[in-house]
Amino acid sequence: MKLGVNIDHIAVLREARRVANPDPLDALSICKRAGADQITIHLREDRRHMQDSDADNIIALSSLPVNLECAIEPSMIDIACALRPHRVTLVPEKREEVTTEGGLAVTGAQPKLKEAIRRLQEEEIEVSLFIDPTLEAVRTSVDLHVEWIEFHTGKYANIYAMLYGNLAKTHHTIKALELPRKVLKQMLDDELRNLRLLSCDAMELGLKVAAGHGLNYQNVQSIAEIETIEELNIGQSIIARSVYTGLEQAILDMKALLIR
Ligand code: PXP
């Protein structure tokens, strides 16, 4: 199981004070040393954490493949084509959201999405679609001829948090308190089964499958056991742990959980 380390959260800390440190560029050699397989960065349209210069430097200097997440807006696709990362993951973006809350609306494949994919592939950049785990989204991704899909694991992570703790930090606290544990356990099993079946379908249909969002040291193992998922992209939990352990150890700890 490959690990993409999403280093955006380093820039979140820096931008909180609008200073020069911590610089996400300094994470590259540490990620490599700790055995990360990929660097993942999200260049948001509002540039609230990663800046253009970060993306530019990281893509130029990383010895690991870089997976650039961005919106399908033509102006972002211009930047992605110029930066030429190894892969671009197309994600939905809302200005008011704290983080990417759901998958791309791929169904109906708006002309904008098709055009973004066409332009990136013309530059020989692999394209991944960040989608909700539904059969419809998988089938549409196949029709769009992308190389990768990444399943949004937010629903799984939220149910896990409701069931096993960390409740105060989910957006679903009130609903969770109303649900019996048995129901939550069933919901978690259903979500895992859904991810397992869909990743198998996607692989058989020729897609490479990644997953990410909300994965952490407690909930990651069941996802890591799904053999048809090739890669996980994980950010917040790794960077949060690194505050106490250092980044190298935080990545090593996560890698240890991904061994199947
Ligand atoms: N994958 C994608 C496409 C994302 O947008 C994000 C969040 O930026 C992640 C993975 C990582 O999510 P988290 O920070 O919750 O681990």
PDB file of C-alpha atoms and ligand atoms in Angstrom:
ATOM      1  CA  MET A   1       0.000   0.000   0.000  1.00  0.00           C
ATOM      2  CA  LYS A   2       1.510   3.290  -1.112  1.00  0.00           C
ATOM      3  CA  LEU A   3       1.383   6.424   0.991  1.00  0.00           C
ATOM      4  CA  GLY A   4       1.027   9.930  -0.390  1.00  0.00           C
ATOM      5  CA  VAL A   5       1.764  12.465   2.310  1.00  0.00           C
ATOM      6  CA  ASN A   6      -0.358  15.555   1.959  1.00  0.00           C
ATOM      7  CA  ILE A   7       1.914  18.346   3.172  1.00  0.00           C
ATOM      8  CA  ASP A   8      -0.614  21.179   2.808  1.00  0.00           C
ATOM      9  CA  HIS A   9      -1.064  21.347   6.530  1.00  0.00           C
ATOM     10  CA  ILE A  10       2.491  22.583   6.926  1.00  0.00           C
ATOM     11  CA  ALA A  11       1.510  25.589   4.825  1.00  0.00           C
ATOM     12  CA  VAL A  12      -1.672  25.982   6.906  1.00  0.00           C
ATOM     13  CA  LEU A  13       0.532  26.561   9.949  1.00  0.00           C
ATOM     14  CA  ARG A  14       2.764  28.987   8.082  1.00  0.00           C
ATOM     15  CA  GLU A  15      -0.141  30.967   6.633  1.00  0.00           C
ATOM     16  CA  ALA A  16      -1.712  31.301  10.078  1.00  0.00           C
ATOM     17  CA  ARG A  17       1.011  33.889  10.723  1.00  0.00           C
ATOM     18  CA  ARG A  18       1.897  34.748   7.126  1.00  0.00           C
ATOM     19  CA  VAL A  19       5.565  34.130   7.805  1.00  0.00           C
ATOM     20  CA  ALA A  20       8.209  32.016   6.077  1.00  0.00           C
ATOM     21  CA  ASN A  21       8.184  28.977   8.360  1.00  0.00           C
ATOM     22  CA  PRO A  22       7.435  26.133   8.429  1.00  0.00           C
ATOM     23  CA  ASP A  23       8.269  25.763   4.753  1.00  0.00           C
ATOM     24  CA  PRO A  24       6.636  22.681   3.131  1.00  0.00           C
ATOM     25  CA  LEU A  25       9.699  22.399   0.917  1.00  0.00           C
ATOM     26  CA  ASP A  26      11.720  21.281   3.942  1.00  0.00           C
ATOM     27  CA  ALA A  27       9.390  18.283   4.267  1.00  0.00           C
ATOM     28  CA  LEU A  28      10.467  16.696   0.985  1.00  0.00           C
ATOM     29  CA  SER A  29      13.670  15.043   2.171  1.00  0.00           C
ATOM     30  CA  ILE A  30      12.028  13.934   5.424  1.00  0.00           C
ATOM     31  CA  CYS A  31       9.096  12.336   3.578  1.00  0.00           C
ATOM     32  CA  LYS A  32      11.518  10.522   1.292  1.00  0.00           C
ATOM     33  CA  ARG A  33      13.664   9.301   4.203  1.00  0.00           C
ATOM     34  CA  ALA A  34      10.607   8.031   6.063  1.00  0.00           C
ATOM     35  CA  GLY A  35       9.459   5.966   3.081  1.00  0.00           C
ATOM     36  CA  ALA A  36       6.612   8.065   1.697  1.00  0.00           C
ATOM     37  CA  ASP A  37       5.803   7.128  -1.881  1.00  0.00           C
ATOM     38  CA  GLN A  38       4.353  10.410  -3.049  1.00  0.00           C
ATOM     39  CA  ILE A  39       4.009  14.059  -2.108  1.00  0.00           C
ATOM     40  CA  THR A  40       0.472  15.400  -2.345  1.00  0.00           C
ATOM     41  CA  ILE A  41      -0.330  19.107  -2.413  1.00  0.00           C
ATOM     42  CA  HIS A  42      -3.520  21.069  -2.944  1.00  0.00           C
ATOM     43  CA  LEU A  43      -3.258  24.420  -4.664  1.00  0.00           C
ATOM     44  CA  ARG A  44      -6.578  26.000  -3.795  1.00  0.00           C
ATOM     45  CA  GLU A  45      -8.027  28.809  -5.862  1.00  0.00           C
ATOM     46  CA  ASP A  46      -8.038  31.094  -2.826  1.00  0.00           C
ATOM     47  CA  ARG A  47      -4.383  30.147  -2.050  1.00  0.00           C
ATOM     48  CA  ARG A  48      -5.265  29.875   1.604  1.00  0.00           C
ATOM     49  CA  HIS A  49      -2.344  27.533   2.326  1.00  0.00           C
ATOM     50  CA  MET A  50      -0.140  26.397  -0.573  1.00  0.00           C
ATOM     51  CA  GLN A  51       1.104  29.269  -2.732  1.00  0.00           C
ATOM     52  CA  ASP A  52       2.100  29.080  -6.400  1.00  0.00           C
ATOM     53  CA  SER A  53       5.753  29.314  -5.438  1.00  0.00           C
ATOM     54  CA  ASP A  54       5.344  26.320  -3.070  1.00  0.00           C
ATOM     55  CA  ALA A  55       3.845  24.211  -5.837  1.00  0.00           C
ATOM     56  CA  ASP A  56       6.501  25.353  -8.268  1.00  0.00           C
ATOM     57  CA  ASN A  57       9.415  24.559  -5.937  1.00  0.00           C
ATOM     58  CA  ILE A  58       7.968  21.278  -4.673  1.00  0.00           C
ATOM     59  CA  ILE A  59       7.330  19.941  -8.178  1.00  0.00           C
ATOM     60  CA  ALA A  60      10.762  21.082  -9.360  1.00  0.00           C
ATOM     61  CA  LEU A  61      12.690  19.665  -6.412  1.00  0.00           C
ATOM     62  CA  SER A  62      10.823  16.586  -5.197  1.00  0.00           C
ATOM     63  CA  SER A  63      12.490  13.281  -5.914  1.00  0.00           C
ATOM     64  CA  LEU A  64       9.154  11.608  -5.141  1.00  0.00           C
ATOM     65  CA  PRO A  65       6.246  11.858  -7.600  1.00  0.00           C
ATOM     66  CA  VAL A  66       4.026  14.855  -6.878  1.00  0.00           C
ATOM     67  CA  ASN A  67       0.253  14.599  -6.926  1.00  0.00           C
ATOM     68  CA  LEU A  68      -1.239  18.071  -7.375  1.00  0.00           C
ATOM     69  CA  GLU A  69      -4.844  18.468  -6.274  1.00  0.00           C
ATOM     70  CA  CYS A  70      -6.739  21.298  -7.909  1.00  0.00           C
ATOM     71  CA  ALA A  71     -10.167  22.469  -9.024  1.00  0.00           C
ATOM     72  CA  ILE A  72     -11.358  22.036 -12.603  1.00  0.00           C
ATOM     73  CA  GLU A  73     -11.386  25.792 -13.283  1.00  0.00           C
ATOM     74  CA  PRO A  74      -9.567  26.552 -16.556  1.00  0.00           C
ATOM     75  CA  SER A  75      -7.230  28.983 -14.741  1.00  0.00           C
ATOM     76  CA  MET A  76      -6.138  26.171 -12.380  1.00  0.00           C
ATOM     77  CA  ILE A  77      -5.709  23.758 -15.276  1.00  0.00           C
ATOM     78  CA  ASP A  78      -3.449  26.349 -16.980  1.00  0.00           C
ATOM     79  CA  ILE A  79      -1.281  26.337 -13.856  1.00  0.00           C
ATOM     80  CA  ALA A  80      -1.297  22.547 -13.547  1.00  0.00           C
ATOM     81  CA  CYS A  81      -0.280  22.140 -17.195  1.00  0.00           C
ATOM     82  CA  ALA A  82       2.578  24.591 -16.704  1.00  0.00           C
ATOM     83  CA  LEU A  83       3.738  22.938 -13.471  1.00  0.00           C
ATOM     84  CA  ARG A  84       3.682  19.436 -14.994  1.00  0.00           C
ATOM     85  CA  PRO A  85       3.327  17.341 -11.843  1.00  0.00           C
ATOM     86  CA  HIS A  86       3.323  13.584 -12.147  1.00  0.00           C
ATOM     87  CA  ARG A  87      -0.412  13.451 -11.453  1.00  0.00           C
ATOM     88  CA  VAL A  88      -3.276  15.904 -11.071  1.00  0.00           C
ATOM     89  CA  THR A  89      -6.197  14.986  -8.842  1.00  0.00           C
ATOM     90  CA  LEU A  90      -9.263  16.996  -9.748  1.00  0.00           C
ATOM     91  CA  VAL A  91     -11.221  17.967  -6.663  1.00  0.00           C
ATOM     92  CA  PRO A  92     -14.355  20.003  -5.979  1.00  0.00           C
ATOM     93  CA  GLU A  93     -13.711  23.271  -4.213  1.00  0.00           C
ATOM     94  CA  LYS A  94     -15.945  25.571  -2.240  1.00  0.00           C
ATOM     95  CA  ARG A  95     -14.601  28.794  -0.819  1.00  0.00           C
ATOM     96  CA  GLU A  96     -16.495  28.447   2.451  1.00  0.00           C
ATOM     97  CA  GLU A  97     -15.405  24.873   3.223  1.00  0.00           C
ATOM     98  CA  VAL A  98     -12.648  24.099   5.725  1.00  0.00           C
ATOM     99  CA  THR A  99     -11.540  21.067   3.727  1.00  0.00           C
ATOM    100  CA  THR A 100     -12.712  19.130   0.652  1.00  0.00           C
ATOM    101  CA  GLU A 101     -16.098  17.966   1.852  1.00  0.00           C
ATOM    102  CA  GLY A 102     -17.180  15.592  -0.881  1.00  0.00           C
ATOM    103  CA  GLY A 103     -16.276  14.074  -4.209  1.00  0.00           C
ATOM    104  CA  LEU A 104     -16.464  15.675  -7.636  1.00  0.00           C
ATOM    105  CA  ALA A 105     -19.846  15.829  -9.333  1.00  0.00           C
ATOM    106  CA  VAL A 106     -18.688  13.636 -12.214  1.00  0.00           C
ATOM    107  CA  THR A 107     -22.078  12.357 -13.297  1.00  0.00           C
ATOM    108  CA  GLY A 108     -23.237  14.145 -16.369  1.00  0.00           C
ATOM    109  CA  ALA A 109     -19.562  15.001 -16.922  1.00  0.00           C
ATOM    110  CA  GLN A 110     -19.758  18.682 -17.488  1.00  0.00           C
ATOM    111  CA  PRO A 111     -17.838  19.958 -20.511  1.00  0.00           C
ATOM    112  CA  LYS A 112     -15.485  21.759 -18.095  1.00  0.00           C
ATOM    113  CA  LEU A 113     -14.411  18.481 -16.503  1.00  0.00           C
ATOM    114  CA  LYS A 114     -13.902  16.780 -19.853  1.00  0.00           C
ATOM    115  CA  GLU A 115     -11.872  19.714 -21.089  1.00  0.00           C
ATOM    116  CA  ALA A 116      -9.706  19.715 -17.953  1.00  0.00           C
ATOM    117  CA  ILE A 117      -8.986  15.997 -18.392  1.00  0.00           C
ATOM    118  CA  ARG A 118      -8.233  16.417 -22.080  1.00  0.00           C
ATOM    119  CA  ARG A 119      -5.787  19.254 -21.493  1.00  0.00           C
ATOM    120  CA  LEU A 120      -3.925  17.481 -18.700  1.00  0.00           C
ATOM    121  CA  GLN A 121      -3.642  14.220 -20.598  1.00  0.00           C
ATOM    122  CA  GLU A 122      -2.399  16.108 -23.634  1.00  0.00           C
ATOM    123  CA  GLU A 123       0.496  17.220 -21.418  1.00  0.00           C
ATOM    124  CA  GLU A 124       1.024  13.579 -20.435  1.00  0.00           C
ATOM    125  CA  ILE A 125      -0.044  14.237 -16.862  1.00  0.00           C
ATOM    126  CA  GLU A 126      -1.922  11.365 -15.197  1.00  0.00           C
ATOM    127  CA  VAL A 127      -5.406  12.387 -14.089  1.00  0.00           C
ATOM    128  CA  SER A 128      -7.231  11.252 -10.991  1.00  0.00           C
ATOM    129  CA  LEU A 129     -10.800  12.142 -10.004  1.00  0.00           C
ATOM    130  CA  PHE A 130     -11.632  12.585  -6.333  1.00  0.00           C
ATOM    131  CA  ILE A 131     -15.046  10.937  -6.179  1.00  0.00           C
ATOM    132  CA  ASP A 132     -17.591   9.783  -3.667  1.00  0.00           C
ATOM    133  CA  PRO A 133     -17.664   5.986  -3.427  1.00  0.00           C
ATOM    134  CA  THR A 134     -20.654   5.305  -5.676  1.00  0.00           C
ATOM    135  CA  LEU A 135     -20.996   2.957  -8.642  1.00  0.00           C
ATOM    136  CA  GLU A 136     -22.269   5.814 -10.775  1.00  0.00           C
ATOM    137  CA  ALA A 137     -19.136   7.867 -10.091  1.00  0.00           C
ATOM    138  CA  VAL A 138     -16.885   4.883 -10.844  1.00  0.00           C
ATOM    139  CA  ARG A 139     -18.644   4.170 -14.143  1.00  0.00           C
ATOM    140  CA  THR A 140     -18.518   7.817 -15.148  1.00  0.00           C
ATOM    141  CA  SER A 141     -14.791   7.920 -14.339  1.00  0.00           C
ATOM    142  CA  VAL A 142     -14.258   4.929 -16.627  1.00  0.00           C
ATOM    143  CA  ASP A 143     -16.137   6.743 -19.403  1.00  0.00           C
ATOM    144  CA  LEU A 144     -13.961   9.799 -18.844  1.00  0.00           C
ATOM    145  CA  HIS A 145     -10.820   7.712 -19.494  1.00  0.00           C
ATOM    146  CA  VAL A 146      -8.870   8.873 -16.472  1.00  0.00           C
ATOM    147  CA  GLU A 147      -6.015   6.773 -15.117  1.00  0.00           C
ATOM    148  CA  TRP A 148      -6.932   7.044 -11.420  1.00  0.00           C
ATOM    149  CA  ILE A 149      -9.809   7.600  -9.082  1.00  0.00           C
ATOM    150  CA  GLU A 150      -9.483   8.539  -5.432  1.00  0.00           C
ATOM    151  CA  PHE A 151     -12.350   7.593  -3.160  1.00  0.00           C
ATOM    152  CA  HIS A 152     -13.384  10.220  -0.627  1.00  0.00           C
ATOM    153  CA  THR A 153     -13.256   8.368   2.687  1.00  0.00           C
ATOM    154  CA  GLY A 154     -14.851  11.187   4.696  1.00  0.00           C
ATOM    155  CA  LYS A 155     -18.072   9.272   5.326  1.00  0.00           C
ATOM    156  CA  TYR A 156     -16.143   6.233   6.585  1.00  0.00           C
ATOM    157  CA  ALA A 157     -13.974   8.454   8.813  1.00  0.00           C
ATOM    158  CA  ASN A 158     -16.991  10.246  10.253  1.00  0.00           C
ATOM    159  CA  ILE A 159     -18.839   7.035  11.073  1.00  0.00           C
ATOM    160  CA  TYR A 160     -15.665   5.657  12.664  1.00  0.00           C
ATOM    161  CA  ALA A 161     -15.317   8.798  14.778  1.00  0.00           C
ATOM    162  CA  MET A 162     -18.954   8.597  15.844  1.00  0.00           C
ATOM    163  CA  LEU A 163     -18.514   4.973  16.860  1.00  0.00           C
ATOM    164  CA  TYR A 164     -15.139   5.004  18.560  1.00  0.00           C
ATOM    165  CA  GLY A 165     -14.726   8.472  19.937  1.00  0.00           C
ATOM    166  CA  ASN A 166     -13.328  11.804  18.858  1.00  0.00           C
ATOM    167  CA  LEU A 167     -16.971  12.836  18.758  1.00  0.00           C
ATOM    168  CA  ALA A 168     -16.505  16.437  19.716  1.00  0.00           C
ATOM    169  CA  LYS A 169     -14.375  16.938  16.637  1.00  0.00           C
ATOM    170  CA  THR A 170     -16.807  15.641  14.032  1.00  0.00           C
ATOM    171  CA  HIS A 171     -19.501  17.680  12.386  1.00  0.00           C
ATOM    172  CA  HIS A 172     -21.903  14.904  13.192  1.00  0.00           C
ATOM    173  CA  THR A 173     -21.870  14.964  16.974  1.00  0.00           C
ATOM    174  CA  ILE A 174     -25.566  15.548  17.476  1.00  0.00           C
ATOM    175  CA  LYS A 175     -26.703  12.946  14.990  1.00  0.00           C
ATOM    176  CA  ALA A 176     -24.169  10.487  16.414  1.00  0.00           C
ATOM    177  CA  LEU A 177     -25.499  10.823  19.907  1.00  0.00           C
ATOM    178  CA  GLU A 178     -28.906   9.834  18.621  1.00  0.00           C
ATOM    179  CA  LEU A 179     -27.695   6.647  16.918  1.00  0.00           C
ATOM    180  CA  PRO A 180     -27.287   3.368  18.818  1.00  0.00           C
ATOM    181  CA  ARG A 181     -23.832   1.769  18.606  1.00  0.00           C
ATOM    182  CA  LYS A 182     -25.252  -1.245  16.804  1.00  0.00           C
ATOM    183  CA  VAL A 183     -26.531   0.982  14.023  1.00  0.00           C
ATOM    184  CA  LEU A 184     -23.209   2.819  13.780  1.00  0.00           C
ATOM    185  CA  LYS A 185     -21.310  -0.479  13.634  1.00  0.00           C
ATOM    186  CA  GLN A 186     -23.556  -1.629  10.807  1.00  0.00           C
ATOM    187  CA  MET A 187     -23.036   1.689   9.005  1.00  0.00           C
ATOM    188  CA  LEU A 188     -19.273   1.303   9.317  1.00  0.00           C
ATOM    189  CA  ASP A 189     -19.355  -2.281   8.004  1.00  0.00           C
ATOM    190  CA  ASP A 190     -21.585  -1.188   5.116  1.00  0.00           C
ATOM    191  CA  GLU A 191     -19.249   1.661   4.198  1.00  0.00           C
ATOM    192  CA  LEU A 192     -16.195  -0.594   4.265  1.00  0.00           C
ATOM    193  CA  ARG A 193     -17.993  -3.178   2.168  1.00  0.00           C
ATOM    194  CA  ASN A 194     -18.999  -0.466  -0.294  1.00  0.00           C
ATOM    195  CA  LEU A 195     -15.400   0.745  -0.595  1.00  0.00           C
ATOM    196  CA  ARG A 196     -14.151  -2.828  -0.996  1.00  0.00           C
ATOM    197  CA  LEU A 197     -16.656  -3.725  -3.736  1.00  0.00           C
ATOM    198  CA  LEU A 198     -16.287  -0.469  -5.617  1.00  0.00           C
ATOM    199  CA  SER A 199     -12.497  -0.518  -5.604  1.00  0.00           C
ATOM    200  CA  CYS A 200     -12.637  -4.063  -6.944  1.00  0.00           C
ATOM    201  CA  ASP A 201     -15.085  -3.004  -9.696  1.00  0.00           C
ATOM    202  CA  ALA A 202     -12.932   0.021 -10.532  1.00  0.00           C
ATOM    203  CA  MET A 203      -9.785  -2.056 -10.781  1.00  0.00           C
ATOM    204  CA  GLU A 204     -11.496  -4.590 -13.022  1.00  0.00           C
ATOM    205  CA  LEU A 205     -12.641  -1.707 -15.219  1.00  0.00           C
ATOM    206  CA  GLY A 206      -9.025  -0.613 -15.620  1.00  0.00           C
ATOM    207  CA  LEU A 207      -8.768   2.200 -13.081  1.00  0.00           C
ATOM    208  CA  LYS A 208      -6.065   2.588 -10.472  1.00  0.00           C
ATOM    209  CA  VAL A 209      -7.606   3.265  -7.097  1.00  0.00           C
ATOM    210  CA  ALA A 210      -6.502   5.606  -4.333  1.00  0.00           C
ATOM    211  CA  ALA A 211      -8.400   6.772  -1.258  1.00  0.00           C
ATOM    212  CA  GLY A 212      -8.135   9.559   1.247  1.00  0.00           C
ATOM    213  CA  HIS A 213      -9.674  12.123   3.539  1.00  0.00           C
ATOM    214  CA  GLY A 214     -10.025  11.910   7.280  1.00  0.00           C
ATOM    215  CA  LEU A 215      -7.796   8.840   7.585  1.00  0.00           C
ATOM    216  CA  ASN A 216      -5.778   8.623  10.771  1.00  0.00           C
ATOM    217  CA  TYR A 217      -3.793   6.265  13.004  1.00  0.00           C
ATOM    218  CA  GLN A 218      -6.982   4.766  14.458  1.00  0.00           C
ATOM    219  CA  ASN A 219      -9.136   4.244  11.399  1.00  0.00           C
ATOM    220  CA  VAL A 220      -6.654   3.544   8.598  1.00  0.00           C
ATOM    221  CA  GLN A 221      -6.081  -0.175   8.978  1.00  0.00           C
ATOM    222  CA  SER A 222      -9.431  -1.434   7.688  1.00  0.00           C
ATOM    223  CA  ILE A 223      -8.976   0.687   4.590  1.00  0.00           C
ATOM    224  CA  ALA A 224      -5.370  -0.469   4.168  1.00  0.00           C
ATOM    225  CA  GLU A 225      -6.612  -4.066   4.127  1.00  0.00           C
ATOM    226  CA  ILE A 226      -8.562  -3.441   0.924  1.00  0.00           C
ATOM    227  CA  GLU A 227      -6.122  -4.899  -1.562  1.00  0.00           C
ATOM    228  CA  THR A 228      -7.555  -3.196  -4.630  1.00  0.00           C
ATOM    229  CA  ILE A 229      -6.783   0.229  -3.163  1.00  0.00           C
ATOM    230  CA  GLU A 230      -3.221   0.991  -4.242  1.00  0.00           C
ATOM    231  CA  GLU A 231      -2.559   4.223  -2.432  1.00  0.00           C
ATOM    232  CA  LEU A 232      -3.747   6.409   0.416  1.00  0.00           C
ATOM    233  CA  ASN A 233      -3.282  10.169   0.568  1.00  0.00           C
ATOM    234  CA  ILE A 234      -3.123  11.320   4.157  1.00  0.00           C
ATOM    235  CA  GLY A 235      -2.431  14.773   5.520  1.00  0.00           C
ATOM    236  CA  GLN A 236      -3.994  16.192   8.636  1.00  0.00           C
ATOM    237  CA  SER A 237      -3.388  13.272  10.990  1.00  0.00           C
ATOM    238  CA  ILE A 238       0.264  12.887   9.980  1.00  0.00           C
ATOM    239  CA  ILE A 239       1.091  16.567  10.298  1.00  0.00           C
ATOM    240  CA  ALA A 240      -0.831  16.770  13.591  1.00  0.00           C
ATOM    241  CA  ARG A 241       1.203  13.886  15.046  1.00  0.00           C
ATOM    242  CA  SER A 242       4.432  15.363  13.714  1.00  0.00           C
ATOM    243  CA  VAL A 243       4.060  18.315  16.076  1.00  0.00           C
ATOM    244  CA  TYR A 244       4.898  15.896  18.892  1.00  0.00           C
ATOM    245  CA  THR A 245       6.962  13.166  17.225  1.00  0.00           C
ATOM    246  CA  GLY A 246       8.600  14.933  14.332  1.00  0.00           C
ATOM    247  CA  LEU A 247       7.521  14.369  10.740  1.00  0.00           C
ATOM    248  CA  GLU A 248       9.782  11.417  10.044  1.00  0.00           C
ATOM    249  CA  GLN A 249       8.424   9.389  12.955  1.00  0.00           C
ATOM    250  CA  ALA A 250       4.834  10.355  12.146  1.00  0.00           C
ATOM    251  CA  ILE A 251       5.260   9.005   8.608  1.00  0.00           C
ATOM    252  CA  LEU A 252       7.048   5.871   9.827  1.00  0.00           C
ATOM    253  CA  ASP A 253       4.180   5.214  12.251  1.00  0.00           C
ATOM    254  CA  MET A 254       1.641   5.573   9.442  1.00  0.00           C
ATOM    255  CA  LYS A 255       3.651   3.395   7.051  1.00  0.00           C
ATOM    256  CA  ALA A 256       3.759   0.667   9.695  1.00  0.00           C
ATOM    257  CA  LEU A 257      -0.045   0.613   9.756  1.00  0.00           C
ATOM    258  CA  LEU A 258      -0.251   0.244   5.978  1.00  0.00           C
ATOM    259  CA  ILE A 259       1.664  -3.015   5.796  1.00  0.00           C
ATOM    260  CA  ARG A 260      -0.874  -5.645   4.743  1.00  0.00           C
TER     261      ARG A 260
HETATM  262  N1  PXP B   1      -7.031  13.420  -0.781  1.00  0.00           N
HETATM  263  C1  PXP B   1      -7.676  14.524  -1.240  1.00  0.00           C
HETATM  264  C2  PXP B   1      -8.114  14.542  -2.677  1.00  0.00           C
HETATM  265  C3  PXP B   1      -7.887  15.637  -0.397  1.00  0.00           C
HETATM  266  O1  PXP B   1      -8.518  16.730  -0.878  1.00  0.00           O
HETATM  267  C4  PXP B   1      -7.416  15.586   0.923  1.00  0.00           C
HETATM  268  C5  PXP B   1      -7.634  16.761   1.822  1.00  0.00           C
HETATM  269  O2  PXP B   1      -6.883  17.836   1.414  1.00  0.00           O
HETATM  270  C6  PXP B   1      -6.735  14.438   1.350  1.00  0.00           C
HETATM  271  C7  PXP B   1      -6.580  13.363   0.473  1.00  0.00           C
HETATM  272  C8  PXP B   1      -6.141  14.318   2.710  1.00  0.00           C
HETATM  273  O3  PXP B   1      -7.114  14.440   3.689  1.00  0.00           O
HETATM  274  P1  PXP B   1      -6.688  14.559   5.208  1.00  0.00           P
HETATM  275  O4  PXP B   1      -5.933  15.824   5.363  1.00  0.00           O
HETATM  276  O5  PXP B   1      -7.991  14.537   5.932  1.00  0.00           O
HETATM  277  O6  PXP B   1      -5.825  13.360   5.519  1.00  0.00           O
END
